[in-house]
Coordinates of N, CA and C and ligand atoms in Angstrom, one line a residue:
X244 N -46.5 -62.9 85.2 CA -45.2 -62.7 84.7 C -45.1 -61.5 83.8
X245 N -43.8 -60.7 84.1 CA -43.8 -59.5 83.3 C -42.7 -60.0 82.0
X246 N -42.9 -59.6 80.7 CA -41.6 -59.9 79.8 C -40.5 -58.2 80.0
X247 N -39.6 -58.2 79.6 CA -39.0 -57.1 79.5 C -39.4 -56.0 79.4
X248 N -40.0 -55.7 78.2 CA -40.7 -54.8 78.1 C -41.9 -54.2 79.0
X249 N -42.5 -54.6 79.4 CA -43.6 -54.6 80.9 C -43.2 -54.0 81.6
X250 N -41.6 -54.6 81.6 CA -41.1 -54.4 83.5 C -41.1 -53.1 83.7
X251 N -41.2 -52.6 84.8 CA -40.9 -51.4 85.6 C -41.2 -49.8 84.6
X252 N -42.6 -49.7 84.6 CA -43.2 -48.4 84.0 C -42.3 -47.3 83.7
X253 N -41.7 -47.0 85.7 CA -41.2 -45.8 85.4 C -39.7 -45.6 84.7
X254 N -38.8 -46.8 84.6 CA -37.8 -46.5 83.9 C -38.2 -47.2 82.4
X255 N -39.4 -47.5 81.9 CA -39.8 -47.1 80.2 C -38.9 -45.9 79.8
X256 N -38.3 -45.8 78.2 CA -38.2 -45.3 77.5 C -39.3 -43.9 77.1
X257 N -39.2 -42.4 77.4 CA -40.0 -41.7 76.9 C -40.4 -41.7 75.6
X258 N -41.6 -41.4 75.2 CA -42.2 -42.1 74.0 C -42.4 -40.3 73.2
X259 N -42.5 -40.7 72.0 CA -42.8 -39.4 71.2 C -44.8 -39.7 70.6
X260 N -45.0 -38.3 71.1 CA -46.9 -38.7 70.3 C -46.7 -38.0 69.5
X261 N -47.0 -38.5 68.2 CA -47.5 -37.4 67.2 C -49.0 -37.0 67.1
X262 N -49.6 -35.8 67.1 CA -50.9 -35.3 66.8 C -51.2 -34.5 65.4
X263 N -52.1 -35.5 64.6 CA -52.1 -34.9 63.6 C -53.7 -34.9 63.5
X264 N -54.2 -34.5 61.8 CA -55.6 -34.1 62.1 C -56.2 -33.0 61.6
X265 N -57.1 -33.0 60.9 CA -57.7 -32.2 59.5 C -57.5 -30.8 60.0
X266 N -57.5 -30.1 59.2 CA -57.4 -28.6 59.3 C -58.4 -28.2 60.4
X267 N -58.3 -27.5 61.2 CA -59.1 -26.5 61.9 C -60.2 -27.4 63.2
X268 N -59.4 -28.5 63.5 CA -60.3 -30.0 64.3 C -59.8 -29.3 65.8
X269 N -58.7 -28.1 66.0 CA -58.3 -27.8 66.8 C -56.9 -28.6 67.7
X270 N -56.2 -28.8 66.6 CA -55.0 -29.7 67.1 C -54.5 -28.6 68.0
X271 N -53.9 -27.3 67.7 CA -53.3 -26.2 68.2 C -54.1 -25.3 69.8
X272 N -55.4 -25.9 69.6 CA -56.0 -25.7 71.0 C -55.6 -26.9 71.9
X273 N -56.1 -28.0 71.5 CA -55.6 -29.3 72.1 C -53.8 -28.9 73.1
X274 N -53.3 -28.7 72.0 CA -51.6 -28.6 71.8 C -51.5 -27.5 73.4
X275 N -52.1 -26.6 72.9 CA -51.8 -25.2 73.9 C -52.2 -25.4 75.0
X276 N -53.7 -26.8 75.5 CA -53.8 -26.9 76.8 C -53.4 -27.7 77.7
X277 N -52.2 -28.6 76.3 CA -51.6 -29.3 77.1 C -50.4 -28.6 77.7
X278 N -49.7 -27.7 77.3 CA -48.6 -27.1 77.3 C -49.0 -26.4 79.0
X279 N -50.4 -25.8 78.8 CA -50.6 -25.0 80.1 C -51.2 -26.4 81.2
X280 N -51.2 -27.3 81.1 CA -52.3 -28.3 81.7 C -51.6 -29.4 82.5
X281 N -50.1 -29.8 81.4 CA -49.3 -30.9 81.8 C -48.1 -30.4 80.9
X282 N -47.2 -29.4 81.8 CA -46.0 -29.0 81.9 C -45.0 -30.3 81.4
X283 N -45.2 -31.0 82.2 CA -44.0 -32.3 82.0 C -44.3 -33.1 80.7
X284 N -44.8 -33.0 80.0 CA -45.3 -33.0 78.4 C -44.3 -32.0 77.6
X285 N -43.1 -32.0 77.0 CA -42.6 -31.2 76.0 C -43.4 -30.9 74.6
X286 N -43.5 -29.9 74.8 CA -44.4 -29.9 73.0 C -43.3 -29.1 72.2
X287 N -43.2 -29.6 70.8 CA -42.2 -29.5 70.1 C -42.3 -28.5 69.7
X288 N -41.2 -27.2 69.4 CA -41.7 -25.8 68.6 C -41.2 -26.0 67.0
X289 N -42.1 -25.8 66.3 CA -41.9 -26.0 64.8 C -41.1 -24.9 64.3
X290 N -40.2 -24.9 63.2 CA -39.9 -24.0 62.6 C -40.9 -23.5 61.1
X291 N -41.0 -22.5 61.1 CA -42.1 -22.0 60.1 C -41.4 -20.7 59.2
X292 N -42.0 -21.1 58.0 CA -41.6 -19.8 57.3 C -42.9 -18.7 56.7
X293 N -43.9 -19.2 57.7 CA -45.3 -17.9 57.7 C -44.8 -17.3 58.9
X294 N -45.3 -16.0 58.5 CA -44.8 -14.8 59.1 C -46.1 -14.9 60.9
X295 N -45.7 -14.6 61.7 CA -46.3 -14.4 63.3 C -47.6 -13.9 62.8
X296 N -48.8 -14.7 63.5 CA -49.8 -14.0 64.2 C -49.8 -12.7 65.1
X297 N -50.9 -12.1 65.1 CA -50.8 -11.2 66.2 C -51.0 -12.1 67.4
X298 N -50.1 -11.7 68.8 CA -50.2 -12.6 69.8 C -49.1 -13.7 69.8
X299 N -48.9 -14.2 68.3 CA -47.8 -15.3 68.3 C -46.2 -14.7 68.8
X300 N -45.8 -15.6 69.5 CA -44.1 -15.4 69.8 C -43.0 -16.3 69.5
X301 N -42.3 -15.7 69.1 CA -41.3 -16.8 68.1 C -40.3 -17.4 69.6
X302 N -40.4 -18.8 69.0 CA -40.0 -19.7 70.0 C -40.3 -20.0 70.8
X303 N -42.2 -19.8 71.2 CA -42.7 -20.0 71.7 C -43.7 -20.8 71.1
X304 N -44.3 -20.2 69.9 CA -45.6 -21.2 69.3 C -44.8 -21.3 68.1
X305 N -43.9 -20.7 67.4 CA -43.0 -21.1 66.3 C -41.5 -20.4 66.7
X306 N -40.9 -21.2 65.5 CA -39.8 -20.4 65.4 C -39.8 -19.8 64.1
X307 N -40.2 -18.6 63.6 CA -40.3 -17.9 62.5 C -39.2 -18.1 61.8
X308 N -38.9 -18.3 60.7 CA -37.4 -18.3 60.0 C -38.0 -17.9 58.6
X309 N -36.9 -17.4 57.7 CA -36.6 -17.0 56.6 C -36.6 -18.3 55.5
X310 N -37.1 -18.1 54.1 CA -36.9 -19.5 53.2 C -35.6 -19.7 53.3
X311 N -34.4 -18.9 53.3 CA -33.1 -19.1 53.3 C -32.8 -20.3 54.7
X312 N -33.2 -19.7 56.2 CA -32.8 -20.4 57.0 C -33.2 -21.9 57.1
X313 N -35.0 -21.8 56.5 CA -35.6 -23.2 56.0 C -34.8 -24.6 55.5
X314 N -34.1 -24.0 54.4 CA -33.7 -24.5 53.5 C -32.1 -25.7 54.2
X315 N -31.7 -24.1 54.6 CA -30.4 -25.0 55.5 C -30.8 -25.6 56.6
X316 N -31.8 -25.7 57.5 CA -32.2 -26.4 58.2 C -32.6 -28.0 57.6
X317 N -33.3 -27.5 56.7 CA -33.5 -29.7 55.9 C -32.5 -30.1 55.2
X318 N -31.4 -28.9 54.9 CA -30.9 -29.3 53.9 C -29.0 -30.1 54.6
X319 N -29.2 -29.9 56.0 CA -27.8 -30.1 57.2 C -29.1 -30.9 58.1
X320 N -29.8 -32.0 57.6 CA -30.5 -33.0 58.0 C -30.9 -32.4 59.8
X321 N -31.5 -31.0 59.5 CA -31.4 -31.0 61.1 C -33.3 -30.7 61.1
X322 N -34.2 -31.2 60.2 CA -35.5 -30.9 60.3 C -36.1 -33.1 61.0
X323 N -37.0 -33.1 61.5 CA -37.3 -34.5 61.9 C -38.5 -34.9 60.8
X324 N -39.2 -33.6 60.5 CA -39.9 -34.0 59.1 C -40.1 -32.3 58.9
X325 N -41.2 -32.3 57.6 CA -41.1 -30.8 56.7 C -41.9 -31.2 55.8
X326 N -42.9 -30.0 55.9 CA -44.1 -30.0 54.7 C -44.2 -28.7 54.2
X327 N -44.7 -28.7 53.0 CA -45.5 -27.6 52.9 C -46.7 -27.2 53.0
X328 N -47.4 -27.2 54.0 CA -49.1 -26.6 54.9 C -49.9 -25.8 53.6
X329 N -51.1 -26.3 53.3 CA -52.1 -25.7 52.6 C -51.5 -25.1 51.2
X330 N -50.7 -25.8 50.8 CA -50.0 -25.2 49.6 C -49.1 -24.0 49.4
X331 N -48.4 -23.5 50.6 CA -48.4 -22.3 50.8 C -46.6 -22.3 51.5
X332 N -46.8 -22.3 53.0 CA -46.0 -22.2 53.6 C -44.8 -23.4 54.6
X333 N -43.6 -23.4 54.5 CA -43.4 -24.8 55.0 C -43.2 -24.9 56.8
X334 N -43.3 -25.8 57.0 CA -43.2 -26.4 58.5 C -42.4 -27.3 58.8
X335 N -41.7 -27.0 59.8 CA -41.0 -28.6 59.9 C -40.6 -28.9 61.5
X336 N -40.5 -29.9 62.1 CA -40.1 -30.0 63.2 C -38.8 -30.5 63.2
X337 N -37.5 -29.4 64.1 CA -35.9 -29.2 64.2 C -35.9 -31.0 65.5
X338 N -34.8 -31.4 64.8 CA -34.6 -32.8 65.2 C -34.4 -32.7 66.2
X339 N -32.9 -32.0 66.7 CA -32.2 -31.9 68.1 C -33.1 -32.1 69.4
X340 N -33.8 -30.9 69.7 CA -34.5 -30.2 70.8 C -35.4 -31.9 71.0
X341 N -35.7 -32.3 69.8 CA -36.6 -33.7 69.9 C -35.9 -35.1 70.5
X342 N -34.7 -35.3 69.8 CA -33.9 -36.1 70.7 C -33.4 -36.2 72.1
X343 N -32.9 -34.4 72.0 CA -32.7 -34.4 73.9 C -33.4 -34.5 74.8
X344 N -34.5 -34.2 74.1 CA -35.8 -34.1 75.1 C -36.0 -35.7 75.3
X345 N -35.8 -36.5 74.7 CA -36.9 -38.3 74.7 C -35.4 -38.5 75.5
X346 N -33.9 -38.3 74.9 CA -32.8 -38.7 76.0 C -32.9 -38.3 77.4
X347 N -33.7 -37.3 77.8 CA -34.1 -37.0 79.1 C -34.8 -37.6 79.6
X348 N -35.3 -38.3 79.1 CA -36.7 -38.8 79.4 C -37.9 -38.4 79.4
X349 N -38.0 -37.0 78.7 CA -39.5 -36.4 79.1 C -39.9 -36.4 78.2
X350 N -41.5 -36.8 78.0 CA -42.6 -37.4 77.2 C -42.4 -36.1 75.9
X351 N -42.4 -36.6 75.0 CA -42.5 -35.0 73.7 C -43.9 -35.5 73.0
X352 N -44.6 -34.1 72.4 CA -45.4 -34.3 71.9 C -45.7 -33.6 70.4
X353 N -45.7 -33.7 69.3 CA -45.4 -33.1 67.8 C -47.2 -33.1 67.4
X354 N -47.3 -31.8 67.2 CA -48.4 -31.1 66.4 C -48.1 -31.1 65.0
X355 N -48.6 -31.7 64.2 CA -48.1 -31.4 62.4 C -49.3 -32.0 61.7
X356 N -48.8 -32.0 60.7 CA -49.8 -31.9 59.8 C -49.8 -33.8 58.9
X357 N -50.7 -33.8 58.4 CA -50.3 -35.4 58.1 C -49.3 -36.0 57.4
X358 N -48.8 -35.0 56.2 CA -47.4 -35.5 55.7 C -46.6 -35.3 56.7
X359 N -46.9 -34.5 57.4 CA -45.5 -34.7 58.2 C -45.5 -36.3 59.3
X360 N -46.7 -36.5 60.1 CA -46.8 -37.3 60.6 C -46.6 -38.7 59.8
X361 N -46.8 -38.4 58.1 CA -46.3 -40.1 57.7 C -44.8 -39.8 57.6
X362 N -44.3 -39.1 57.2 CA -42.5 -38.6 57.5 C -42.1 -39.5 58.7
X363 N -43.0 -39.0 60.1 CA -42.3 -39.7 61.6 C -42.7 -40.6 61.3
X364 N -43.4 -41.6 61.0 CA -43.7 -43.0 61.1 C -42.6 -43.9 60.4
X365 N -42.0 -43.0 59.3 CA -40.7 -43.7 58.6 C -39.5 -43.1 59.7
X366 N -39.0 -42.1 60.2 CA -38.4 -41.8 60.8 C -37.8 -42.3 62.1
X367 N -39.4 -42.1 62.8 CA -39.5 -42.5 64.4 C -40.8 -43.7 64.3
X368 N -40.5 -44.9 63.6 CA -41.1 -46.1 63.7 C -41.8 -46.4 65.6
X369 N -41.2 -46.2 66.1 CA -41.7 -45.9 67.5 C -42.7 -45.5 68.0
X370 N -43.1 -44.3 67.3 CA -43.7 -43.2 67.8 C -45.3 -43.7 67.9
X371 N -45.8 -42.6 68.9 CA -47.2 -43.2 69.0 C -47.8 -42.0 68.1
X372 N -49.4 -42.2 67.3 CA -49.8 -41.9 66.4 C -51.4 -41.5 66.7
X373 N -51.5 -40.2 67.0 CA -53.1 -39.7 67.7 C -53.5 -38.8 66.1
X374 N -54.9 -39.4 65.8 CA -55.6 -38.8 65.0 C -56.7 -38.0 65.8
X375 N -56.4 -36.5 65.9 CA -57.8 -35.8 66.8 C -58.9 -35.7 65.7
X376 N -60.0 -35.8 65.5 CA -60.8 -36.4 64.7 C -62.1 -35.1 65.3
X377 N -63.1 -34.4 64.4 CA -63.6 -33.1 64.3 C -65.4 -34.6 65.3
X378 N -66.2 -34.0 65.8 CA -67.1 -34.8 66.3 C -67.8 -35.4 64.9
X379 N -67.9 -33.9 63.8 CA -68.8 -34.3 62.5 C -68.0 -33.1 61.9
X380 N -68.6 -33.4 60.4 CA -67.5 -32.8 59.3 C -68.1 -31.2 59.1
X381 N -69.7 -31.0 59.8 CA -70.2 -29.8 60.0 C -69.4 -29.0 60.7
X382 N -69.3 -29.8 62.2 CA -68.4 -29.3 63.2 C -67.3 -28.7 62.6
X383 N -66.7 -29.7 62.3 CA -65.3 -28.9 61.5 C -65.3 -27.7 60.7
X384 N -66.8 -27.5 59.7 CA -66.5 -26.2 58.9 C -67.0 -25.3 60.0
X385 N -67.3 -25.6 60.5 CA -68.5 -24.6 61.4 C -66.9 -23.9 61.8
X386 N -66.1 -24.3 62.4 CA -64.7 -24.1 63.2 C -63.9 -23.4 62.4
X387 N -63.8 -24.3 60.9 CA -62.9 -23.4 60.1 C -63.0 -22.0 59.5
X388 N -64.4 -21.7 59.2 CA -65.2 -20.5 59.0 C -64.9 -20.2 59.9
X389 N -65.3 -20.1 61.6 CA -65.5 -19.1 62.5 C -64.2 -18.8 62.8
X390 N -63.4 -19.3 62.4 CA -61.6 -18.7 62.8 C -61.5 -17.3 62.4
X391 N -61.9 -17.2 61.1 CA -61.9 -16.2 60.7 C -60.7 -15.0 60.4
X392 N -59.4 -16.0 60.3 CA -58.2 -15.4 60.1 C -58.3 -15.6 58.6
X393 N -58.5 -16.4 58.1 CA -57.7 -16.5 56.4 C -59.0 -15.9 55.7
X394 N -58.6 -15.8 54.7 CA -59.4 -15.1 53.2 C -60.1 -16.3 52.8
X395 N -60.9 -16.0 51.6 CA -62.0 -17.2 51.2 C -61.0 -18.2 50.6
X396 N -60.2 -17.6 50.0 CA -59.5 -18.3 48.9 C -58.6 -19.6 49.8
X397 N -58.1 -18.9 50.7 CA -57.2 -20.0 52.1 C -58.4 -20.7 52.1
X398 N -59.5 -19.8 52.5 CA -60.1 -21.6 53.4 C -60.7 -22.3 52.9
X399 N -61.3 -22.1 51.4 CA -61.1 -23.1 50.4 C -60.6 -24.5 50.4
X400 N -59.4 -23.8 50.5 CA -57.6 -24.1 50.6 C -57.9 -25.4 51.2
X401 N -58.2 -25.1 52.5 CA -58.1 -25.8 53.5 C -59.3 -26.6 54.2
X402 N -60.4 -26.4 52.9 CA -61.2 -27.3 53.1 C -60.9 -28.8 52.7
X403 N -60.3 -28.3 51.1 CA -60.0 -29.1 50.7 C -59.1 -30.3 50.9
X404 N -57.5 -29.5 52.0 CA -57.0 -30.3 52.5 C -57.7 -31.3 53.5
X405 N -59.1 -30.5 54.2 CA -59.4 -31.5 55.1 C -60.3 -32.5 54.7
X406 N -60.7 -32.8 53.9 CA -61.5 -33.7 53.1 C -60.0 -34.9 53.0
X407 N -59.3 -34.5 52.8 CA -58.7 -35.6 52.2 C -57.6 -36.4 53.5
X408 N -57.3 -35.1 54.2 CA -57.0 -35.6 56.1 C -58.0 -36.5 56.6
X409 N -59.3 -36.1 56.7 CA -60.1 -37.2 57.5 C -60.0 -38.5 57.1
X410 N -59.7 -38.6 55.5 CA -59.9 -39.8 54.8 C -58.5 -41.0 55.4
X411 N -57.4 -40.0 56.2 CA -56.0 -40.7 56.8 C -56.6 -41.3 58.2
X412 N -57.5 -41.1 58.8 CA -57.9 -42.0 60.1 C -57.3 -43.2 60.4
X413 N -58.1 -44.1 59.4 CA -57.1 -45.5 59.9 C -55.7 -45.6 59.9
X414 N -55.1 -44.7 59.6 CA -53.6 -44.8 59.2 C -53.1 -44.6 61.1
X415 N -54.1 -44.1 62.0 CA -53.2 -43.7 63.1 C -53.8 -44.6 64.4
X416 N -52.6 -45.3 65.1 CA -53.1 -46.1 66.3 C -54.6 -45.8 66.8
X417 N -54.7 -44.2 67.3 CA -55.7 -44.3 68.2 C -56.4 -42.9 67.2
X418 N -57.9 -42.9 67.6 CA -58.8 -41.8 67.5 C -59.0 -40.8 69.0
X419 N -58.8 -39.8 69.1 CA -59.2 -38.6 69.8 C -60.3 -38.3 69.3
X420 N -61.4 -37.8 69.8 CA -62.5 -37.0 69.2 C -62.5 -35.4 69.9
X421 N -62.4 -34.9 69.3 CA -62.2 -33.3 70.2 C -63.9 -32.7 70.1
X422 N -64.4 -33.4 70.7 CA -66.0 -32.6 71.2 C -65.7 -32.0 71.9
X423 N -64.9 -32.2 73.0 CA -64.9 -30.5 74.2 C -63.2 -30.5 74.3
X424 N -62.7 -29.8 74.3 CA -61.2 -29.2 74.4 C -60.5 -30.1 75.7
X425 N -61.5 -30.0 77.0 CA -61.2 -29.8 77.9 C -61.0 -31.7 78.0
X426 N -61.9 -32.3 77.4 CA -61.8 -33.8 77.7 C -60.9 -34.5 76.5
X427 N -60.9 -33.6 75.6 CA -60.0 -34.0 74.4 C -58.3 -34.0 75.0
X428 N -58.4 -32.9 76.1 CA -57.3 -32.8 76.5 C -56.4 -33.9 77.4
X429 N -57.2 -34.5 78.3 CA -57.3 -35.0 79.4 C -57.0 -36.4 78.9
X430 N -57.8 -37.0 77.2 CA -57.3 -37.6 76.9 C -56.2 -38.0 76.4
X431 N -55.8 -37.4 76.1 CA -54.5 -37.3 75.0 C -53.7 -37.1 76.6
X432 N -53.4 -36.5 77.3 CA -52.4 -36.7 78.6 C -52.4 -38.1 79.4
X433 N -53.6 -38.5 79.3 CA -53.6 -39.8 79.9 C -53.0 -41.0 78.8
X434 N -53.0 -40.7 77.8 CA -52.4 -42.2 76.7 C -50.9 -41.6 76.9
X435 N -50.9 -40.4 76.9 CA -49.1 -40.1 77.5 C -48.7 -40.9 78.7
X436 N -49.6 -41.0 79.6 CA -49.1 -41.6 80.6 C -48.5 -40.4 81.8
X437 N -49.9 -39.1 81.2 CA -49.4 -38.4 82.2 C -50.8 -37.5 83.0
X438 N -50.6 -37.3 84.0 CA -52.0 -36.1 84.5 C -52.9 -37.0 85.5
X439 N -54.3 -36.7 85.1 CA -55.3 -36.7 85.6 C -55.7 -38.0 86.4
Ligands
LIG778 P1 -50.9 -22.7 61.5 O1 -50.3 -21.9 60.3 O2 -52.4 -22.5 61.5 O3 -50.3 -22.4 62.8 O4 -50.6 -24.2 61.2 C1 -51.1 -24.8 60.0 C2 -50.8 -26.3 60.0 O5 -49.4 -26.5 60.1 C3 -51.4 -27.1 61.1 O6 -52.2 -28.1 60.5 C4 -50.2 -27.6 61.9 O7 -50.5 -29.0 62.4 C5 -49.2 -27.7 60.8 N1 -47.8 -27.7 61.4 C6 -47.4 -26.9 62.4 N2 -46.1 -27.2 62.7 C7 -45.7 -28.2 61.8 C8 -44.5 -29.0 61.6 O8 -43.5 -28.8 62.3 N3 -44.5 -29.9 60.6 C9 -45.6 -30.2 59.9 N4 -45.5 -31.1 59.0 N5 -46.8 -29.5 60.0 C10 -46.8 -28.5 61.0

């Protein structure tokens, strides 16, 4: 016997995942091979007020905006959450694009950072809750060092944040362990209920 909720998979309600998870554990690699891997996966584009990587394209991997535009975006309730990243720069994910997408029905998936992911849990009570988790906390510096984009002082920064992210684990339904990209991937598509 099926109860309501059971019945009939494919007309379920599309679900929102959030992925959150210590600095530099590779959420944003995860993110990027799902985007190239499992198309039918919406991954959300954040608005940011750090300036483009080389390589980055706005409205592609951000939407670059101005503190001005920032401001009116949380402040005309049109952000879904909003932090400020490493003490520094803020992020937020634009509400709209998030609703139409789950009224569509297609699976959305939110890369952020852990305030923001306790933000969705008050927000979008619904939502499903993926902690990608580093194999070991060597692992993780070994990653954050070898990035080798920020200055000492950032990654510091952002050690620090991550000490105190890993400590948020139990806060999230499930654990990912990102040992290899490729299977880290595969998982997180399959708890969507999509792929492989
Ligand atoms: P990066 O500057 O390296 O692209 O990203 C830095 C951090 O910002 C990452 O931990 C990423 O998860 C987080 N982040 C990216 N977009 C958002 C967002 O929309 N909201 C929140 N809260 N964090 C975000």
């Amino acid at each position: 016997m099926t109860t309501p909720g059971e019945a009939g998979a494919a007309a379920a309600p599309a679900s929102v995942t959030v992925l959150a998870g210590p600095t530099a554990v590779g959420k944003g690699t995860v993110s990027a091979r799902i985007r190239e891997r499992f198309p039918e996966i919406w991954l959300s584009v954040s608005a940011t007020t750090r300036a483009p990587r080389p390589g980055e394209v706005d409205g592609v991997h951000y939407h670059f905006v101005s503190e001005e535009v920032f401001t009116e975006l949380v402040e005309t309730d049109r952000m879904l959450e909003w932090a400020v990243v490493h003490g520094r720069h803020r992020y937020g994910t634009p509400r709209g694009p998030v609703e139409e997408t789950v009224a569509a029905g297609r699976p959305v998936l939110l890369e952020i950072d852990l305030s923001g992911a306790r933000q969705v849990r008050r927000t979008l009570p619904g939502a499903r809750f993926v902690f990608l988790a580093p194999p070991d906390w060597d692992t993780l510096v070994d990653r954050l060092v070898g990035r080798g984009t920020e200055d000492a002082e950032e990654r510091e920064r952002r050690l620090t944040t991550a000490r105190s992210e890993l400590a948020a684990e139990p806060e999230f339904d499930v654990t990912i362990v990102n040992d290899r990209v490729e299977r880290a991937t595969e998982e997180l598509a399959a708890l969507i209920g999509v792929g492989v």
